[in-house]
Short mmCIF file of C-alpha atoms in Angstrom, two decimals:
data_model
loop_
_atom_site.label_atom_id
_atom_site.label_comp_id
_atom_site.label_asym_id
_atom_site.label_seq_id
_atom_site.Cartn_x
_atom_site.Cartn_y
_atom_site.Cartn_z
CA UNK A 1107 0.00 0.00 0.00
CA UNK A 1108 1.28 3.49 -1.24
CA UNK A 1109 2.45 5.38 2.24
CA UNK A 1110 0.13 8.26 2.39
CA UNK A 1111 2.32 10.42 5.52
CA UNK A 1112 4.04 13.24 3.68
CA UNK A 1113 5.59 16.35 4.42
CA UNK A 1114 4.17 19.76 3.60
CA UNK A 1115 6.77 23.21 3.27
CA UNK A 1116 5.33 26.61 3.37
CA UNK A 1117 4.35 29.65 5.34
CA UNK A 1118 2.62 30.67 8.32
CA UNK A 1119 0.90 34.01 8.26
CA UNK A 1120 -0.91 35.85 11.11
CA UNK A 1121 -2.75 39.84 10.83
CA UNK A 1122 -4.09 41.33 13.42
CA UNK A 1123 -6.43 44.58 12.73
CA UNK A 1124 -7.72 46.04 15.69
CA UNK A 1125 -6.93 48.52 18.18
CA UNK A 1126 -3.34 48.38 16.33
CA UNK A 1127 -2.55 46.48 12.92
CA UNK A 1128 0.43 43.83 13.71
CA UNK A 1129 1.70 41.16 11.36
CA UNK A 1130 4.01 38.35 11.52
CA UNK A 1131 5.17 35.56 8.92
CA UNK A 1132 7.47 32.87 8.59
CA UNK A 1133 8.45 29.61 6.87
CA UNK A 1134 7.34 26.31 8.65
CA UNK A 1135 7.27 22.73 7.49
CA UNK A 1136 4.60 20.11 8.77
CA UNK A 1137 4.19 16.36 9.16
CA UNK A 1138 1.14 14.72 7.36
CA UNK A 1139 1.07 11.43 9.46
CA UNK A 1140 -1.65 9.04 9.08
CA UNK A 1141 -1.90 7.61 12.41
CA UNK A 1142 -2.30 4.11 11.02
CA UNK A 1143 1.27 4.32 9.57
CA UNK A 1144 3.49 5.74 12.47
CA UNK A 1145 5.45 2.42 13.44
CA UNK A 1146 6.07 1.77 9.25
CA UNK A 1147 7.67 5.64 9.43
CA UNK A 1148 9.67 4.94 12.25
CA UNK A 1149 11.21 1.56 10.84
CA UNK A 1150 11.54 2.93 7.70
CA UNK A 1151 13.24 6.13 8.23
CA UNK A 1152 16.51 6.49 10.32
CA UNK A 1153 15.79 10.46 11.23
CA UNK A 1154 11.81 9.65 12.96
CA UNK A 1155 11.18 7.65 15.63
CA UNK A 1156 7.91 7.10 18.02
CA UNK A 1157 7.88 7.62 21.30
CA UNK A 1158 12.36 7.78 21.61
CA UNK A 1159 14.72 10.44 20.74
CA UNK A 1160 15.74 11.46 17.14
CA UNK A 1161 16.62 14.19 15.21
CA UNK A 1162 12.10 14.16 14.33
CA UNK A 1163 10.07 12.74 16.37
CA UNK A 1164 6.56 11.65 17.40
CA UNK A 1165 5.93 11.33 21.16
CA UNK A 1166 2.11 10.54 21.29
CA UNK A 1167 1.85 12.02 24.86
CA UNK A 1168 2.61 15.55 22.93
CA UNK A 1169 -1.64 14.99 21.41
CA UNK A 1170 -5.01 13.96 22.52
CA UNK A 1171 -5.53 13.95 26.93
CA UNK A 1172 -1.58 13.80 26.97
CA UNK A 1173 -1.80 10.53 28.49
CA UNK A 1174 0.50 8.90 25.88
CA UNK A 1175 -2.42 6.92 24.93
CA UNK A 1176 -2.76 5.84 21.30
CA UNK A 1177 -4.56 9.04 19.41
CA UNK A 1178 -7.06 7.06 16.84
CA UNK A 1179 -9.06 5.77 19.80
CA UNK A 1180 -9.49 9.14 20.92
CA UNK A 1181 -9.99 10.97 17.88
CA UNK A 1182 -12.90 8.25 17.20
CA UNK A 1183 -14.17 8.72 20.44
CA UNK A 1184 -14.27 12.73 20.47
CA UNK A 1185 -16.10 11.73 17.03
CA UNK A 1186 -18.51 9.90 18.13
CA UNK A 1187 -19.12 12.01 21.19
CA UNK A 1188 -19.98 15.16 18.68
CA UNK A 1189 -22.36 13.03 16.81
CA UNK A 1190 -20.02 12.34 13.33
CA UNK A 1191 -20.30 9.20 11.79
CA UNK A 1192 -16.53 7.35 11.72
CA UNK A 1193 -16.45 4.03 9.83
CA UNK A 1194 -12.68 3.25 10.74
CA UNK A 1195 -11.37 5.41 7.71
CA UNK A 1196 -7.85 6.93 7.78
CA UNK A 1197 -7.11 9.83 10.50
CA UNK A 1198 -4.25 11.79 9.14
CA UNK A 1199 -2.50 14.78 11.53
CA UNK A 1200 -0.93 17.76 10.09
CA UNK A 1201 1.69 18.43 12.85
CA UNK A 1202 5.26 19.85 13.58
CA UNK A 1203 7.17 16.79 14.58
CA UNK A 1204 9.50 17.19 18.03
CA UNK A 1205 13.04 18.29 16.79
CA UNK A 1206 15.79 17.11 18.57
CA UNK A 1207 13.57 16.73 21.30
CA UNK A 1208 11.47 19.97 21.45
CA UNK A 1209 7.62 19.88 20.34
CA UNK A 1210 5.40 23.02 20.65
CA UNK A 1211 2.44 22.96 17.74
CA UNK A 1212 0.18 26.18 18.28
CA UNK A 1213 -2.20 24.12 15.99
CA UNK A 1214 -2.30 20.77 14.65
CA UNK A 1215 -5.19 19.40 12.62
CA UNK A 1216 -6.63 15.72 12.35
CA UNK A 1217 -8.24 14.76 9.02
CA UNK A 1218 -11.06 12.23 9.38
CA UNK A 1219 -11.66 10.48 6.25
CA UNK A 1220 -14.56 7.62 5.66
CA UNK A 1221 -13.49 4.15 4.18
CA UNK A 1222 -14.47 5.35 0.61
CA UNK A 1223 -11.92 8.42 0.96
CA UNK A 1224 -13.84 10.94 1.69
CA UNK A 1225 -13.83 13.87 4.49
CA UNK A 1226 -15.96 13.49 7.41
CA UNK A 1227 -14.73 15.77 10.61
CA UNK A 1228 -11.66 17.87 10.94
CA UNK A 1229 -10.36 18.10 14.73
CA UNK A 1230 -8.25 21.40 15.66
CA UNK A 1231 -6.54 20.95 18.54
CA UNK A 1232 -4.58 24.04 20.03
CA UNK A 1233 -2.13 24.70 22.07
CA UNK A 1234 -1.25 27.57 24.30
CA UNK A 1235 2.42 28.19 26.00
CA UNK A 1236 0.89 27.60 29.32
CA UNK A 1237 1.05 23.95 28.67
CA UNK A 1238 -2.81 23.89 28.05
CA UNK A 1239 -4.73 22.04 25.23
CA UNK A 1240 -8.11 21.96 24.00
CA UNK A 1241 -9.82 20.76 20.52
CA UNK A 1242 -12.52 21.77 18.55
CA UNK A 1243 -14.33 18.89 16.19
CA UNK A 1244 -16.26 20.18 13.14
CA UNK A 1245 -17.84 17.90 10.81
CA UNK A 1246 -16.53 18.54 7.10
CA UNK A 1247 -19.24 17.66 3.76
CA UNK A 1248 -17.29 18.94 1.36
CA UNK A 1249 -15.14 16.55 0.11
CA UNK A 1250 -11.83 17.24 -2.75
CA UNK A 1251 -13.46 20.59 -2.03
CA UNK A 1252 -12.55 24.10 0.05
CA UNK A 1253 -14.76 23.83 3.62
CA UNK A 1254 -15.79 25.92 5.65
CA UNK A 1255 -16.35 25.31 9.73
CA UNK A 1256 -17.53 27.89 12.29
CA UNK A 1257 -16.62 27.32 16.18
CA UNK A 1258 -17.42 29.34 19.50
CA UNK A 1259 -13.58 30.46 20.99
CA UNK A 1260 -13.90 29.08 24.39
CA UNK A 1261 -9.68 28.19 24.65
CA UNK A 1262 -7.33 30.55 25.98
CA UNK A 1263 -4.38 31.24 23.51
CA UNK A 1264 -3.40 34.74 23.83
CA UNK A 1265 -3.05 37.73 26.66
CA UNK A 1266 -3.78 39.93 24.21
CA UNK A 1267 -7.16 38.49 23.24
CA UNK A 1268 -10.54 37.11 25.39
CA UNK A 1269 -12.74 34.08 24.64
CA UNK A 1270 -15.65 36.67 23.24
CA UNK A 1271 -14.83 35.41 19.79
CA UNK A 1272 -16.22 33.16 17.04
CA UNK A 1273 -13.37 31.45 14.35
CA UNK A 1274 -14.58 30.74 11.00
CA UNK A 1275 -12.40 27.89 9.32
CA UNK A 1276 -11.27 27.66 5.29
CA UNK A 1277 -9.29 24.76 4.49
CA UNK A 1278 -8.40 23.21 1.95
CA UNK A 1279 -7.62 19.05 2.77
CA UNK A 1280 -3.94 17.90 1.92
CA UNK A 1281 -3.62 16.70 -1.52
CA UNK A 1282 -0.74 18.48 -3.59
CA UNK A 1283 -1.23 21.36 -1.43
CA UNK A 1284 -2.67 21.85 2.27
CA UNK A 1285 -4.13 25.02 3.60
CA UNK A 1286 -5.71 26.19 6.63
CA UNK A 1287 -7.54 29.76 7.33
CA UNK A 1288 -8.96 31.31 10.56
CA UNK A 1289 -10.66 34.39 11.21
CA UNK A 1290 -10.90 35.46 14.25
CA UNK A 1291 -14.52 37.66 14.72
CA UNK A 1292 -15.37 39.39 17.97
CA UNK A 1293 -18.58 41.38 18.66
CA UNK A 1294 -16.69 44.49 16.06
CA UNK A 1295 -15.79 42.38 13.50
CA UNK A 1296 -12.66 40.38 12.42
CA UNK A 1297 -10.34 40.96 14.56
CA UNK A 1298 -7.32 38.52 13.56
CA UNK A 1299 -6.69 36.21 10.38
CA UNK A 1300 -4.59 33.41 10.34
CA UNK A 1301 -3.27 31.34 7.48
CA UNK A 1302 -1.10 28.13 6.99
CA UNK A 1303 -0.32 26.10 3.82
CA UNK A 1304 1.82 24.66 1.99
CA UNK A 1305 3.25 22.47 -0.88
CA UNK A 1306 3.75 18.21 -0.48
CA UNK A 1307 7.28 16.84 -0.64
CA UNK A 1308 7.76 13.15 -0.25
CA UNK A 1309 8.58 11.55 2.71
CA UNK A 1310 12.40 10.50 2.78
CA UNK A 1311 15.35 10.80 5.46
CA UNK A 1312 16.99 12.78 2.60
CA UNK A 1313 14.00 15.54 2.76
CA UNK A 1314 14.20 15.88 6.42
CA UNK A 1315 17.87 16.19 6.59
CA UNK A 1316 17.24 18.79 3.90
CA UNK A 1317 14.75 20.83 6.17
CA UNK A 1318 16.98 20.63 9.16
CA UNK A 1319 19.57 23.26 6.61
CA UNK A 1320 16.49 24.96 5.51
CA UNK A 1321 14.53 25.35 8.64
CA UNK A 1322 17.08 24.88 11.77
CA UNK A 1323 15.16 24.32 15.18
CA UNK A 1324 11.70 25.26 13.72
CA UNK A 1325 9.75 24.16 16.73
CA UNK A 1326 12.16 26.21 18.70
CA UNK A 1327 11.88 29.17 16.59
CA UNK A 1328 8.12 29.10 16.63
CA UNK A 1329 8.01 29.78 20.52
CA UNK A 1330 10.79 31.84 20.41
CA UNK A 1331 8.19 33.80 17.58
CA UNK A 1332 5.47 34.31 19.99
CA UNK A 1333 7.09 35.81 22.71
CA UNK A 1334 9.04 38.32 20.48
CA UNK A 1335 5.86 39.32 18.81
CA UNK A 1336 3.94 39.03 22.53
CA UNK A 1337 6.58 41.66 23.36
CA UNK A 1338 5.96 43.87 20.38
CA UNK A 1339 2.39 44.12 20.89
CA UNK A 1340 2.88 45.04 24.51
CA UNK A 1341 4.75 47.88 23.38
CA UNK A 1342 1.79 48.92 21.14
CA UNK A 1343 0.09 49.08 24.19
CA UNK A 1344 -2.35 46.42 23.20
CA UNK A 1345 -4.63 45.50 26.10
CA UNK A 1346 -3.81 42.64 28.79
CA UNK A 1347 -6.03 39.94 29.20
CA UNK A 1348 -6.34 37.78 32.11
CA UNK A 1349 -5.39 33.84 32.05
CA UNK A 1350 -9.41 32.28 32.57
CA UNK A 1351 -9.88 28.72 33.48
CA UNK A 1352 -9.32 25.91 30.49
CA UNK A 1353 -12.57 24.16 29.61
CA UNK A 1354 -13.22 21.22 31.42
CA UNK A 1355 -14.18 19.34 28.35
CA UNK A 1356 -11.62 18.35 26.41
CA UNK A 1357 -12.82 18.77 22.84
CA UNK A 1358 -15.92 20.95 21.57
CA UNK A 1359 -17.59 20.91 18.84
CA UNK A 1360 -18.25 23.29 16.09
CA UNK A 1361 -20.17 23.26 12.85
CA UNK A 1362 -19.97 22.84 8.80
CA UNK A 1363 -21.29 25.95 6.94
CA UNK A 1364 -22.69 24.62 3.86
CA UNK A 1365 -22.03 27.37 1.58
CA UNK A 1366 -18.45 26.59 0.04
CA UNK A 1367 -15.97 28.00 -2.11
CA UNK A 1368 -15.90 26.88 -5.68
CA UNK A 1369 -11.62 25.98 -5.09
CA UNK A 1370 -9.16 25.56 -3.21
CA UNK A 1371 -7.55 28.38 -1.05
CA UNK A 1372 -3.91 29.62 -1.98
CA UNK A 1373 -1.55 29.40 1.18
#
């Protein structure tokens, strides 16, 4: 069977508009693993391993509860809890792998496909740098198409914004490109937009030695990005938000908008 884990390199751009316009952007690489195919990937290639150190890694306690359990149970569970029909079809995450030991994924997105291929629930899960997670489940009808899912914000991410906020999702699934949008809407307007994406490159120990030249200590750098852009918008004098409680729950669930986009968004 053809190994459908690849590797997608591209760009990471966030805008904020409101009280005072700030933008960041930077080159990022992701992980497409389907979850099915994680011990193959780590046999295979000499640079990943599960669960041990390497120069990439997957550690599964870095996902899901944390509890090191195995994610597909999980994801299928959180599923079934929002009321999306599963029928054992591949789960693939789009994830920054740990490098040389370090992990931190501000978002990393499960795919939930049906046995005949197609799309059936896309799981965000986010993650703050107060070691906090939460994820929010949105079912997905619009297969080999652009979708569009709507959730409630009720996950603390940022001082410099509060939970009073709605995201509206745009992706496009992985195929030879992957892209993921979010607006951020408070009771104003949109207040922030968001965009991933980026381009498929095969799999190999040869393309990840490659990135390591291209994009040294990425998960590093990404941290090291929000708290040098946390300190730029202090000095803008953007307002302070206090650190609320993380919902109890796990995973929430949002909604598919049924109005779609006639192609695929351009990272």
């Amino acid at each position: 069977m053809t190994c459908q884990s690849a590797l997608y390199v591209g760009r990471v751009r966030h805008h904020r508009f409101r009280p005072r316009p700030h933008a960041l952007a930077y080159r990022v690489f992701w992980m497409l693993i389907d979850l099915d195919e994680i011990d193959e990937l780590a046999a295979r290639l000499s640079l990943f391993s599960r669960n041990r150190f390497n120069l990439y890694a997957f550690r599964d306690a870095d996902y899901g509860d944390r509890s090191g359990r195995p994610l597909r149970p999980q994801i299928e569970a959180a599923l079934g809890d929002a009321g999306i029909a599963h029928d054992g079809g591949r789960i693939r995450l789009l994830t920054m792998p740990r490098i040389l030991g370090y992990a931190f994924n501000p978002l990393s997105t499960y795919f939930c496909y049906r046995r005949d291929g197609s799309l059936c629930a896309t799981v965000y899960e986010v993650h703050n740098t107060f070691g906090e997670t939460h994820s929010y489940v949105a079912p997905a009808d619009a297969a080999g198409r652009t979708l569009r899912q709507e959730a409630c914000k009720l996950f603390h991410v940022s001082p410099f914004m509060g939970l009073d906020m709605r995201y509206a999702f745009s992706v496009a699934p992985p195929g030879e490109r992957v892209s993921v949008a979010i607006d951020g809407h408070d009771a104003e307007g949109r207040l922030i937009a968001t965009t991933l994406g980026g381009k498929r490159r095969v799999l190999s120990d040869a393309a990840l030695l490659l990135l390591l030249a291209t994009h040294p200590l990425l998960t590093l750098k990404v941290t090291a990005a929000i708290h040098w852009h946390a300190l730029r918008l202090l000095a803008k004098r953007i307002p302070w938000r206090r650190h609320p409680a993380a919902p109890e729950r796990p995973f929430s669930v949002g909604c598919a908008v049924t109005k779609h986009a006639k192609g695929p968004m351009q990272p």
